[in-house]
Amino acid sequence: MGFAARLGVRNPTWIGLLAILAAGLGITSGIQPKLGLEATLALVFVAAVLGNVTVGLALFTVLSFLVVINVGGGALSVMKVAGLLLFMSWLAAVATRREREVRSLVKSEPVLVVAAVAWVSWAAISAVWAESSGAALSSSYRLLLDVLLLPIVFGAIRSREHFLWIVGAFVFGATVSAAFGLVQSGGARVTGSIGDADGEAALLVAALMLTAGLTAAFPRGSRRRLLSMIAGLIAVVGILGTGSRGGVVALGCVLVAAVVFGGRWRAQAFALLVAATAAAAVYLIVLAPSSASQHLVTSSSTGRTDLWKVGVRMWTAHPLVGVGLANFPISSVHYVQQPGALTRADLIVDVPKVTHNMYLEILDELGPLGLIAFLTLAGASIVAALRAARRFESAGDVSFELLSMSLALAIVGLLCADFFISGQYERLLWLLLALPPPLLALAPSRPDVR
């Protein structure tokens, strides 16, 4: 049902407005073809989002990979507008559904919801004691938009096919980003459309796990299964091409996690761990660009350890409530002149950087309460994915059992990679965290229900 129909709008004036809009696009394209194309694509996105929240969510997922995040530029604003449109479409869908069709995220995942509310609320409250209350409030708004993906995704995914759409959109976006990076790297480290090697590697690790799940979900010999396998290969090459130590560590973490949580698939997971380790070693020695392989083996951390030292000093000085959300770059200058040499003080004084460790940054800015809230939220999401896997296993649904397991591993991989980057605002992280609850809702509640 279209957005206008869902809201009860039946005004023929819409036809006239569309005609005027089409004429305007035609004139714009004639004067500025690039601007006309961008406007057309934007309108297509708006129509898709407002017409069908699930299709809009899939497009939003792909767009999140293709629009480079630039806090000082327009890319972030574009994604904010896209997110608000998605939120409007979700509200319209919820408002027009019959009461028996509306599922409650609060009833399904109360721990996750309470943790999410506590996380955003505490972040906003931190503006009271923050050195820059404006930065804290602005970033709290960003967190709120990210957390809103939890109910949006829960409401948008109402069938197994819907779930495959969103996972497929994530894999497609990651594959395009990796392919773009591999083509454009010119022997340098792969940064993809994300524009950052470590961030690209983190998302590719998650995408690789999801491609494994899709490969298991699609029928043998099908075109979709072949495409998912190709996407997985591109993801592996992209991860190693980034030369990201965080990406390699995250990949190792998910392979170990696959062995730990593998259940009846533990033997296959262990074999995959051994094979992947050997293949990665061969690639890095024989095929990888020298810039990537050298970065992996060098001891240089490009200032990350100095940022971590300052982060530890900051938490020691503010052990209970932190310095306020988004205030690490602002307050870090106060902790330079303390015992302990810093080799890259410029990253703190001249061009202040984030912590490059999501957990330390949360601890610095929001204290233990903030970190506990986030870890509780993330843990509840992973547990929901594992519960879904067990339900599908009991029902004999092998494909969705493995897909559920791969989703849990994707989240684990991204969270491990975030030990080396500050990814708490990454909307694709929140998209992954939002996927397990609707998947669990789709899983049969009893073994005899197919």
PDB file of C-alpha atoms in Angstrom, residues 11-21:
ATOM      1  CA  ASN A  11      -6.811  13.934  -3.690  1.00  0.00           C
ATOM      2  CA  PRO A  12      -6.513  14.143  -7.531  1.00  0.00           C
ATOM      3  CA  THR A  13      -4.267  17.169  -7.017  1.00  0.00           C
ATOM      4  CA  TRP A  14      -1.461  14.627  -6.592  1.00  0.00           C
ATOM      5  CA  ILE A  15      -1.559  14.006 -10.344  1.00  0.00           C
ATOM      6  CA  GLY A  16      -1.043  17.674 -11.101  1.00  0.00           C
ATOM      7  CA  LEU A  17       1.778  17.951  -8.587  1.00  0.00           C
ATOM      8  CA  LEU A  18       3.519  14.946 -10.115  1.00  0.00           C
ATOM      9  CA  ALA A  19       3.205  16.480 -13.579  1.00  0.00           C
ATOM     10  CA  ILE A  20       4.759  19.737 -12.366  1.00  0.00           C
ATOM     11  CA  LEU A  21       7.514  17.787 -10.628  1.00  0.00           C
TER      12      LEU A  21
END
